[in-house]
Short mmCIF file of C-alpha atoms and ligand atoms in Angstrom, two decimals:
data_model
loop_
_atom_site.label_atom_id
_atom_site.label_comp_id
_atom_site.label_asym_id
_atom_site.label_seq_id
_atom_site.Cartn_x
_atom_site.Cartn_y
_atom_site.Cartn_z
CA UNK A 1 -18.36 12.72 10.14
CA UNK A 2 -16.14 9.67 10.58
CA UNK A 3 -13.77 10.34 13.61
CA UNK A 4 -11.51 7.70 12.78
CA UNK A 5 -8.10 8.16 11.39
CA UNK A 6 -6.82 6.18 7.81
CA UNK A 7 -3.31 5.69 7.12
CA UNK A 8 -1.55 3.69 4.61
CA UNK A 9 1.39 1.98 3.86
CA UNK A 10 2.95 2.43 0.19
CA UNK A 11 6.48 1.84 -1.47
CA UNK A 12 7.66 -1.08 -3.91
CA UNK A 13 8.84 -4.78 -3.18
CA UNK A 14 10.83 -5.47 -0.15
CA UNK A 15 10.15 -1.88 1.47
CA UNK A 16 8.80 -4.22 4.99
CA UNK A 17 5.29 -2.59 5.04
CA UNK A 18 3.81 -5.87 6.46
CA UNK A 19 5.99 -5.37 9.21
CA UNK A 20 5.71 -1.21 9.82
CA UNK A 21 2.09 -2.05 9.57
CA UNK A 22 1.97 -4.78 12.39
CA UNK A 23 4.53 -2.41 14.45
CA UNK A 24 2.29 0.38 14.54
CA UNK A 25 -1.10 -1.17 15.01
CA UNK A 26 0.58 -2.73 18.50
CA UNK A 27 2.44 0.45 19.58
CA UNK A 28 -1.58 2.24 18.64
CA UNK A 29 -3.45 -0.36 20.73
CA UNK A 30 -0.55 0.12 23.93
CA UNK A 31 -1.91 3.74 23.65
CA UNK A 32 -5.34 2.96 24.17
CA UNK A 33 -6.78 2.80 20.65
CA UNK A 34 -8.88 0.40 18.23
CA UNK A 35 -7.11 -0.23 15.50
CA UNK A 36 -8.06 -2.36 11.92
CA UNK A 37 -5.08 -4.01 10.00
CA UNK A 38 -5.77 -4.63 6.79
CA UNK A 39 -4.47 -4.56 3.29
CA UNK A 40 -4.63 -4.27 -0.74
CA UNK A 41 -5.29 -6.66 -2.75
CA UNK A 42 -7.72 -8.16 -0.03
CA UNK A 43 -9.19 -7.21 2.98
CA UNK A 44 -12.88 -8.81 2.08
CA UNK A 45 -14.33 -11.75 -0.06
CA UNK A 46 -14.33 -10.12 -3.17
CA UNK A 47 -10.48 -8.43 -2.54
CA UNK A 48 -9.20 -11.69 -1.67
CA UNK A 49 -10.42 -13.31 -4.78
CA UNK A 50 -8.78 -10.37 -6.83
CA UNK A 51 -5.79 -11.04 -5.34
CA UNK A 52 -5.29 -14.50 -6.13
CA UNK A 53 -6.68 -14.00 -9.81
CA UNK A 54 -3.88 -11.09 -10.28
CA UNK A 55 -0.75 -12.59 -8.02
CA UNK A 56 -1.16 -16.14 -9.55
CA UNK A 57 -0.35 -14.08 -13.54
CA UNK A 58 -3.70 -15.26 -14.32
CA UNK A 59 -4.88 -11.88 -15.29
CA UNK A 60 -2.07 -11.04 -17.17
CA UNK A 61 -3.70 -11.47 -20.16
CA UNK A 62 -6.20 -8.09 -19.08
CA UNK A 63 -3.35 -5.93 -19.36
CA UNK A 64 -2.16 -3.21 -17.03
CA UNK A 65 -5.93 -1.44 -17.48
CA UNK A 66 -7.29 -5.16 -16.90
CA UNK A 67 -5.68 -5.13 -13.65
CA UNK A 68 -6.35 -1.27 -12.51
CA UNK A 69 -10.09 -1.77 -12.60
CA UNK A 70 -10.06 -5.23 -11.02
CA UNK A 71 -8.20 -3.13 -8.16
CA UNK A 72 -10.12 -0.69 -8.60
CA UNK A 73 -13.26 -2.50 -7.72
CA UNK A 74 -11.90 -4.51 -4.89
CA UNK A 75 -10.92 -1.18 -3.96
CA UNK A 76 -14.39 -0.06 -3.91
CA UNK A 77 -15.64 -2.99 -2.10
CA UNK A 78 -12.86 -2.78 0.61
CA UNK A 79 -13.87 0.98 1.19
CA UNK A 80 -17.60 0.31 1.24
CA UNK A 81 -17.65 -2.83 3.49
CA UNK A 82 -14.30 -2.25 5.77
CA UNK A 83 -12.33 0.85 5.99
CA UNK A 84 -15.51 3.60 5.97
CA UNK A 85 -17.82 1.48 8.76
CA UNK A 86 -14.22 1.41 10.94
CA UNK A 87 -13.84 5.03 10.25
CA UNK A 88 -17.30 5.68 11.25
CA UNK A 89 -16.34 3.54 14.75
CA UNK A 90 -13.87 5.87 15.52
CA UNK A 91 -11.25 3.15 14.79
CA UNK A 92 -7.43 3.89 13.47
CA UNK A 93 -7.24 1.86 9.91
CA UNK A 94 -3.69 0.51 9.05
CA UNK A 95 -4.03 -0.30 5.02
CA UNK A 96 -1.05 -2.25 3.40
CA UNK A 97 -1.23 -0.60 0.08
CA UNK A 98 -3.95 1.71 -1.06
CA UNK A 99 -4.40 3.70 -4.47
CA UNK A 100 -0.85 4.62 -4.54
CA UNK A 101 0.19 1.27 -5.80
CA UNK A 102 -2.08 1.32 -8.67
CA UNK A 103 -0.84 4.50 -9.61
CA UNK A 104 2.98 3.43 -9.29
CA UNK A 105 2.15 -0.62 -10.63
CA UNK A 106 -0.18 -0.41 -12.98
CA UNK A 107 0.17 3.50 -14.02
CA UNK A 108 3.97 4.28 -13.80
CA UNK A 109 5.53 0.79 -14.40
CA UNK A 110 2.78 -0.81 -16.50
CA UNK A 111 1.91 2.55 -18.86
CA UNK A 112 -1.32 2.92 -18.38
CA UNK A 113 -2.24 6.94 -18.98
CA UNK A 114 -1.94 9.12 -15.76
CA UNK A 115 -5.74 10.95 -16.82
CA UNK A 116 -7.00 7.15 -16.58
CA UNK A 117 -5.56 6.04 -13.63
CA UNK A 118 -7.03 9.33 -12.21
CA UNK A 119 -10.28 8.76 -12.85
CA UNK A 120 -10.11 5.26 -11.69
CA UNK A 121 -9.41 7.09 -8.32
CA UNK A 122 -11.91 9.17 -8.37
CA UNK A 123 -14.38 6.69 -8.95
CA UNK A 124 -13.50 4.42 -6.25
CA UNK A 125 -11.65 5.93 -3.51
CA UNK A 126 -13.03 9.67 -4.14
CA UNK A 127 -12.88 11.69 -0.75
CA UNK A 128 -12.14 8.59 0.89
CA UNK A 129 -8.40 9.31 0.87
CA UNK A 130 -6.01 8.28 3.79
CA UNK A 131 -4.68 11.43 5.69
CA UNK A 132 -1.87 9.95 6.41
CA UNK A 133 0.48 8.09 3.65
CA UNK A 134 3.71 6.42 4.70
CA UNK A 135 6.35 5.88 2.09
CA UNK A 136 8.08 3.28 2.97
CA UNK A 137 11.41 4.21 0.38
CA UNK A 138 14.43 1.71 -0.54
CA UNK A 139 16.60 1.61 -3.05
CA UNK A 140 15.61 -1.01 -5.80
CA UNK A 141 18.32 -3.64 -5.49
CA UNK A 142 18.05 -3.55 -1.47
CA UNK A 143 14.46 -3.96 -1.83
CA UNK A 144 14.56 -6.96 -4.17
CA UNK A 145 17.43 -8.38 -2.21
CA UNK A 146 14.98 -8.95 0.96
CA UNK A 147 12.39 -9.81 -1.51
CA UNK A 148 14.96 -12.98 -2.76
CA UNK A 149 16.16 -13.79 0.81
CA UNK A 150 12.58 -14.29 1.72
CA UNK A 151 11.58 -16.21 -1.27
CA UNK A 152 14.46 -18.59 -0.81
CA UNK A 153 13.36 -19.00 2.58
CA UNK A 154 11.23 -20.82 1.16
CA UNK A 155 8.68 -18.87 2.62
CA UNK A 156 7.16 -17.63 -0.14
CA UNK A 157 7.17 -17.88 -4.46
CA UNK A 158 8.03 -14.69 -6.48
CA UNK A 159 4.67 -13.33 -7.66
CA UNK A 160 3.46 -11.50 -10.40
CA UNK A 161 5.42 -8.16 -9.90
CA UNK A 162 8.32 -9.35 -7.70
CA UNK A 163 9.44 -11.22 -10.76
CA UNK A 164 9.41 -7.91 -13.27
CA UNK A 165 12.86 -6.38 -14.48
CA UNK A 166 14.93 -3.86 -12.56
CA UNK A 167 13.44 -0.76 -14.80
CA UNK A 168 9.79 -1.65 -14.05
CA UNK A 169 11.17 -1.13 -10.18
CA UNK A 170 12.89 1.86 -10.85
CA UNK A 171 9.50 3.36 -12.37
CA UNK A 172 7.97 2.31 -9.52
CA UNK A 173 9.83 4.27 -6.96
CA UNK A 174 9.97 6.64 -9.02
CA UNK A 175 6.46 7.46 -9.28
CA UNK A 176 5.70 6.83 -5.23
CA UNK A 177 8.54 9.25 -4.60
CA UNK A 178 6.79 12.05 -7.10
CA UNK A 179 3.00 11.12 -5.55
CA UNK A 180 4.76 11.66 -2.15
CA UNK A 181 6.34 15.41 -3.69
CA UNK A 182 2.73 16.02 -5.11
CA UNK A 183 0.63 15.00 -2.01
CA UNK A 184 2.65 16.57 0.97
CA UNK A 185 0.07 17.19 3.19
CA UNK A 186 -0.90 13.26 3.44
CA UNK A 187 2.32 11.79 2.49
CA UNK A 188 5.53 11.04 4.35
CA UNK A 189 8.76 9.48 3.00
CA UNK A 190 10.29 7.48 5.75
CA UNK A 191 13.77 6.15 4.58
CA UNK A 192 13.04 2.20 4.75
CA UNK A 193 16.75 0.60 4.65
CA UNK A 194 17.53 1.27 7.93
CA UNK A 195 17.12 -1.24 10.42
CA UNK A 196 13.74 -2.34 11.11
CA UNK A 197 13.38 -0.62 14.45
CA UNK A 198 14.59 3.04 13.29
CA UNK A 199 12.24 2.55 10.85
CA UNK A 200 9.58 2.01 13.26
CA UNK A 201 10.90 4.78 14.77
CA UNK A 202 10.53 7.00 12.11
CA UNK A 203 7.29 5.88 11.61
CA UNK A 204 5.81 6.67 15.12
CA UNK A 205 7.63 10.15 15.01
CA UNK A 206 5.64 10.84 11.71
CA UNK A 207 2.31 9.54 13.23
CA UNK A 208 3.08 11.70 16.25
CA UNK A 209 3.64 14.64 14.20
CA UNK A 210 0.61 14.19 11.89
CA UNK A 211 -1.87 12.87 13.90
CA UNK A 212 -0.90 13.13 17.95
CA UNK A 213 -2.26 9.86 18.94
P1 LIG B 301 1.85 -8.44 -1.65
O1 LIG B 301 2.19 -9.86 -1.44
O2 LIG B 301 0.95 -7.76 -0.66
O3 LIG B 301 3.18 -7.66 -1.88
P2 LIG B 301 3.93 -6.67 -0.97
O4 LIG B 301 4.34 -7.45 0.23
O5 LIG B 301 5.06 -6.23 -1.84
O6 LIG B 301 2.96 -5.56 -0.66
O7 LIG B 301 1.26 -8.31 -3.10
C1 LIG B 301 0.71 -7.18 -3.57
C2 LIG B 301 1.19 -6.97 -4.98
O8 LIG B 301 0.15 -6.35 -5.74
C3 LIG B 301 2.39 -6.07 -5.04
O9 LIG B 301 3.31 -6.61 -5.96
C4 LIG B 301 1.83 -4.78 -5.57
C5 LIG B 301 0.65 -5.19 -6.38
N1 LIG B 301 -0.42 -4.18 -6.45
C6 LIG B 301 -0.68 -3.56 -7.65
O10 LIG B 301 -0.03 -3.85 -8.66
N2 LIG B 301 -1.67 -2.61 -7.73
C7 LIG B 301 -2.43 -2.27 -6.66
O11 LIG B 301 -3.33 -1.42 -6.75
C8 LIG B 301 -2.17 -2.94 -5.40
C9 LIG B 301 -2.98 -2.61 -4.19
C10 LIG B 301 -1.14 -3.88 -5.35
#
């Protein structure tokens, strides 16, 4: 039995999961722990390559069901080669997305049918699920506005879902919000517009509760 803890971070564009994750992996490590930070698309050879093939628009072409089995896989690869040996170290894994987002992305906002998105899941995460998800919730329009603030930055160009309409972001918190309803015993909303440390806050006080670190 792994003895390891797996937690992830979900919730649409501009949400600041980069940051919660980076937050909590240092407030873990001043307790004593080992923690992994890592995050979806990516987190080995294979999920890096799948990220750049999907972000770039270059699989667009696949369709939504194109795109949820390329996750998918990198998925499996990311489980197989990363999160699971961690797990079996004893180590706290901080994932940046999971199989939330394909549900919410590629299911909810990009129509492809709940039974296959489902079995997706099964196939590549099975029992492998976090017991911890954090929903990391904002309103669309505040989410999108960090997303444009940061983009003109200049420090980065809108990518292949940043740059969707309004209603494909409504779907998508939408559907987190409902996994979260379905899934309580893993999931926690934390309420994401506040300012970055109360939502750090929140977030500790939920891994606290959950998990007693
Ligand atoms: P990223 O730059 O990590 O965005 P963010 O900072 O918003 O997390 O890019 C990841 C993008 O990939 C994001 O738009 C969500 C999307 N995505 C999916 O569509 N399906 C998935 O299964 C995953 C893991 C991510």
């Amino acid at each position: 039995m792994a003895s390891g803890k797996f937690i992830t971070f979900e919730g649409g564009e501009g949400a600041g999961k980069s940051t919660q994750t980076r937050l909590l992996a240092e407030r873990l490590r001043a307790a004593g722990h080992k923690v992994l930070e890592t995050r979806e698309p990516g987190g080995t050879e294979r999920g890096e390559k799948v990220r750049e093939f999907i972000l770039s628009g270059k699989a667009r072409n696949y369709g939504p069901l194109g795109e949820a089995v390329l996750f998918s896989s990198a998925r499996d690869a990311h489980i197989q080669e990363v999160i699971a040996p961690a797990l079996e170290r004893g180590e706290w894994v901080l994932c940046d997305r999971f199989s939330d987002s394909t549900a919410a992305y590629q299911g909810a906002a990009g129509g492809v049918k709940p039974s296959l998105i489902r079995a997706l899941e099964r196939v590549a995460v099975g029992s492998d699920m976090p017991v911890l998800t954090l929903l990391l919730d904002v309103p669309v329009e505040a989410g999108l506005k960090r997303v444009s603030e940061r983009n003109g930055a200049g420090e980065e160009e809108a990518d292949r879902f940043e740059g969707m309409e309004q209603r494909f972001h409504e779907a998508l918190r939408d559907c987190f919000l409902q996994i979260a309803a379905e899934t309580p015993e893993r999931s926690i909303i934390i309420d994401a517009q506040q300012a970055e440390s109360a939502v750090a806050e929140a977030v500790w006080e939920a891994v606290v509760e959950r998990l007693n670190p």
